[in-house]
Short mmCIF file of C-alpha atoms in Angstrom, two decimals:
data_model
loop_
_atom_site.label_atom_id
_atom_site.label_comp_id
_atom_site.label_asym_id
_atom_site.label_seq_id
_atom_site.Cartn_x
_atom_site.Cartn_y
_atom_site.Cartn_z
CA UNK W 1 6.65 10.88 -13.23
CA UNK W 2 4.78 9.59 -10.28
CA UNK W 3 1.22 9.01 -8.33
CA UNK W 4 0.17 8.78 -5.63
CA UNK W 5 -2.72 6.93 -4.38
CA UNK W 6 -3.62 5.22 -7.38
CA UNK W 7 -5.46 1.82 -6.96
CA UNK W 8 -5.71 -0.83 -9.32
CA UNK W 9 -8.53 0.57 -10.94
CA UNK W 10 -7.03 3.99 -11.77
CA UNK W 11 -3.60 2.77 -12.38
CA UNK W 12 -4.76 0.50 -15.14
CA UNK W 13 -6.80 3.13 -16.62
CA UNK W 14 -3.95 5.59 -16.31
CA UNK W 15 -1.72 3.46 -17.87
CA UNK W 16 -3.64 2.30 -20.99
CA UNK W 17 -4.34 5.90 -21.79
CA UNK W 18 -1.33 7.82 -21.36
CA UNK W 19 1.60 8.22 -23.28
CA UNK W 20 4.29 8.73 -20.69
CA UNK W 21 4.61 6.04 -18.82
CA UNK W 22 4.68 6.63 -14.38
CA UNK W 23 7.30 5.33 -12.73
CA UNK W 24 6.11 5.33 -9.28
CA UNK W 25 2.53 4.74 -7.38
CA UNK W 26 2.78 5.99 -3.60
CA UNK W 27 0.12 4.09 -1.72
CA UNK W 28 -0.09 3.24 1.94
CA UNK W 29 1.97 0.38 2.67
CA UNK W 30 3.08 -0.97 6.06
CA UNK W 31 3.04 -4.70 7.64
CA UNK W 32 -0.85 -3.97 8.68
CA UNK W 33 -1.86 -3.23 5.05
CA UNK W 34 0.76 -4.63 2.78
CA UNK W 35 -1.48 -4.05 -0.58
CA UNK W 36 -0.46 -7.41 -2.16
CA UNK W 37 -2.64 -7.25 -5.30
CA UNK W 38 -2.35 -3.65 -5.89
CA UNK W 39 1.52 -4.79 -5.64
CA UNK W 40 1.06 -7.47 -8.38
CA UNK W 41 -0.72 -4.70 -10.62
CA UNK W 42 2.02 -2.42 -10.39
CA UNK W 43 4.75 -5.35 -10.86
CA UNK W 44 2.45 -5.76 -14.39
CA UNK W 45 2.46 -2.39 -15.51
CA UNK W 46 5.63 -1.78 -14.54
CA UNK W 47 5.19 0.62 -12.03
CA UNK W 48 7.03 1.05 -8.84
CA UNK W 49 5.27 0.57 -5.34
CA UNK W 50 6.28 2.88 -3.15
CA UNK W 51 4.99 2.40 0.66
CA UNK W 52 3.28 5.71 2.11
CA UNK W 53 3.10 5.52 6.08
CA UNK W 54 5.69 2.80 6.45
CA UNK W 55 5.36 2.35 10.28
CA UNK W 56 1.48 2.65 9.99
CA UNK W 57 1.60 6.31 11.46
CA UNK W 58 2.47 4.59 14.83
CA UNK W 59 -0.99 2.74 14.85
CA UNK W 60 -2.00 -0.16 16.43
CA UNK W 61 0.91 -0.32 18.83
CA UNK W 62 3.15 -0.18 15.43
CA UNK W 63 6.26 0.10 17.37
CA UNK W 64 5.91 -2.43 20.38
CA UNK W 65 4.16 -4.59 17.86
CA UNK W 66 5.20 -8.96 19.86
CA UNK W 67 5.63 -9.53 16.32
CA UNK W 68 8.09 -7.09 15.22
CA UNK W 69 9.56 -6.76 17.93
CA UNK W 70 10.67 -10.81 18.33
CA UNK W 71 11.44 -10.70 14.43
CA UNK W 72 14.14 -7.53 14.97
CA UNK W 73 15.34 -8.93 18.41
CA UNK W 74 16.70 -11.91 16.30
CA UNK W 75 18.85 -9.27 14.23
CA UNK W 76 19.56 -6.74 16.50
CA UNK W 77 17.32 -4.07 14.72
CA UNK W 78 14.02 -1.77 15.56
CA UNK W 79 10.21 -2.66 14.77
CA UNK W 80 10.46 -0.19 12.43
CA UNK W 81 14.25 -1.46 10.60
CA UNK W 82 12.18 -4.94 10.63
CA UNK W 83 9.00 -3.73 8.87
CA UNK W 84 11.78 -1.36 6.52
CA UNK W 85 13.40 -4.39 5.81
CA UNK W 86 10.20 -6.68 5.09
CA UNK W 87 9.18 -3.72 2.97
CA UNK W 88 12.23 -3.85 0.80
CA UNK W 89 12.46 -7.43 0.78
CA UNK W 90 9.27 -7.31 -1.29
CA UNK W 91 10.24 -4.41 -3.47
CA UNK W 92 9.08 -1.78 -2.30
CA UNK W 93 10.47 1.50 -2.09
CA UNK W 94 10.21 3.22 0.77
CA UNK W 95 10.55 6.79 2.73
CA UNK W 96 10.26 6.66 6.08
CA UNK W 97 9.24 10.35 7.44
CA UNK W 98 11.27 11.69 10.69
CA UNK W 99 13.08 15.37 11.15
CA UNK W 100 15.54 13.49 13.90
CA UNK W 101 18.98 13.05 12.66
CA UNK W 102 18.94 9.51 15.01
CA UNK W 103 16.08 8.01 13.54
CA UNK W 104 17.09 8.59 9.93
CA UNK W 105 20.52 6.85 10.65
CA UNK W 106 18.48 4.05 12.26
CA UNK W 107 15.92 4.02 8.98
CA UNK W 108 18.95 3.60 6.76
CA UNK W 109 20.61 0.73 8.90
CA UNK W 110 18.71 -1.68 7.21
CA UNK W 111 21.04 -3.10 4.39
CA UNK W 112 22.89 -4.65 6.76
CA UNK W 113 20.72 -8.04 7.33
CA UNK W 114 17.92 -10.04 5.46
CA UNK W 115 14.91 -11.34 6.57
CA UNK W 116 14.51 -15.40 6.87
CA UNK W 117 11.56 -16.72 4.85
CA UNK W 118 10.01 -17.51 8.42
CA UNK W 119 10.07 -13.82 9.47
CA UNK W 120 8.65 -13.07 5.90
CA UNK W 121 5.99 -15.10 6.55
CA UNK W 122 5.38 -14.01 10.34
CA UNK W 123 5.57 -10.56 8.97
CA UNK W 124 2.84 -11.65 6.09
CA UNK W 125 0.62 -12.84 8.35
CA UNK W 126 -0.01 -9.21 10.28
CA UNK W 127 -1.33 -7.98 7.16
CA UNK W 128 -5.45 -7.40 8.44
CA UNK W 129 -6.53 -7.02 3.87
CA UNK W 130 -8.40 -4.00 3.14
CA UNK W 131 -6.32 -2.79 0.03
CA UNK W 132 -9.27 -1.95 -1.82
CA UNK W 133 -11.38 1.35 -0.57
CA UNK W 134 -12.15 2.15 -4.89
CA UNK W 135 -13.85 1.59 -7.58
CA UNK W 136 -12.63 0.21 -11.10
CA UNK W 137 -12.86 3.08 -13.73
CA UNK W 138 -14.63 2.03 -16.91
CA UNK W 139 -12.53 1.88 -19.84
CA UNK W 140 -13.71 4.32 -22.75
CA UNK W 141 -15.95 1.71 -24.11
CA UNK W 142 -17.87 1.55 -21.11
CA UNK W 143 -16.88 -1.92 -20.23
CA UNK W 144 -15.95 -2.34 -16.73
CA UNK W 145 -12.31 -3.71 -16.22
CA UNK W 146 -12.51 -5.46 -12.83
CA UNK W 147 -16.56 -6.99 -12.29
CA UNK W 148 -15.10 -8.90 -9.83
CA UNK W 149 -13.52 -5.70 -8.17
CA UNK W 150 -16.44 -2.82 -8.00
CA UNK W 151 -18.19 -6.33 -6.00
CA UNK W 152 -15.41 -6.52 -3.79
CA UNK W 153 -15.04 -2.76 -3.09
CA UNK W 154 -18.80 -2.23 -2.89
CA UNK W 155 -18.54 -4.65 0.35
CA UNK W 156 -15.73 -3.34 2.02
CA UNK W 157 -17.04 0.60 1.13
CA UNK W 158 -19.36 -0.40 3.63
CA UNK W 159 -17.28 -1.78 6.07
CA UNK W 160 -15.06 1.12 6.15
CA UNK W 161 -15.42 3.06 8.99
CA UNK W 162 -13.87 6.50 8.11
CA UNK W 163 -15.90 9.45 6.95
CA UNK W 164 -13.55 10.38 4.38
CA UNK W 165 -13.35 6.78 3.19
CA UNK W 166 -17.29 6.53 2.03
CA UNK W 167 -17.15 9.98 0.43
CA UNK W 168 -14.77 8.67 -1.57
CA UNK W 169 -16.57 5.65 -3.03
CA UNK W 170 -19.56 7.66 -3.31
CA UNK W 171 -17.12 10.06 -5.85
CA UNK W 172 -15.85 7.13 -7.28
CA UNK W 173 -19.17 6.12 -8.31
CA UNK W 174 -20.64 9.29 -9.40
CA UNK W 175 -17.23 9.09 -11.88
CA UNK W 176 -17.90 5.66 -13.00
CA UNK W 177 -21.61 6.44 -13.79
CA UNK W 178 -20.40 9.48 -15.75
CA UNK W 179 -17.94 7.10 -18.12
#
């Protein structure tokens, strides 16, 4: 069984009070928004991270990216095989979405080459934070599971700029007050 979209928060919640465990958490994942501690929390829990919007929906010049580019001109490979690669090389699963018969042999060209720990780190370093647009869910007890975290996502709620982003939090804390 899988989720999707499950932060840290809910993940933890989700898997202290279920009884079948999830194999797989789909969250957005690409070299813009790699979702390093959300990673760590599924590592924990045993959960698989797999990357949602690999090549960042083509955003922010995804695909002429200097960065990518210069890292996949050293192997011969694509922005995207580069940031496909990086992704694997960090385990994590991914899907890349395309109906063209050309791109999908291109997407699974990948196994072919490994990234040096100097293009890891080049590739780290596009990674602009914002993995956490949530709120912690309070454990049955009422005690919150992540202080630390509600402060965190309380300051970058505000800084998020999309519509659907601050409805969200505002849901997120309606459910927290209800717990």
């Amino acid at each position: 069984m899988g989720v999707s979209t499950f932060y840290p928060g809910r993940l933890i919640d989700l898997c202290n009070f279920v009884e079948v465990a999830h194999a797989v958490n789909q969250v957005e994942t690409h070299a813009f928004r790699q979702q390093r501690s959300a990673h760590e929390t599924m590592v924990k829990y045993g959960v698989q991270h797999e990357s949602w919007g690999p090549f960042a929906e083509g955003r922010k010049d995804f695909f002429s990216n200097p960065a990518l580019c210069e890292t996949g001109a050293k192997y011969g490979k694509s922005s995207a095989q580069t940031t496909l690669r990086f992704l694997l090389q960090t385990s994590v699963v991914v899907m890349a979405k395309t109906v063209r018969r050309e791109r999908m042999e291109e997407n699974l060209n990948v196994f072919d080459f490994s990234l040096s720990d100097e293009d890891m780190r080049s590739i780290s370093a596009l990674d602009e934070g914002g993995e956490h647009i949530f709120l912690p869910l309070r454990c049955r007890r009422g005690r919150v599971l992540d202080r630390a975290g509600i402060i965190k996502a309380e300051e970058e709620a505000y800084r998020y700029d999309d519509c659907r982003g601050k409805q969200a939090v505002r849901r997120q804390r309606r459910h927290s007050a209800l717990l």
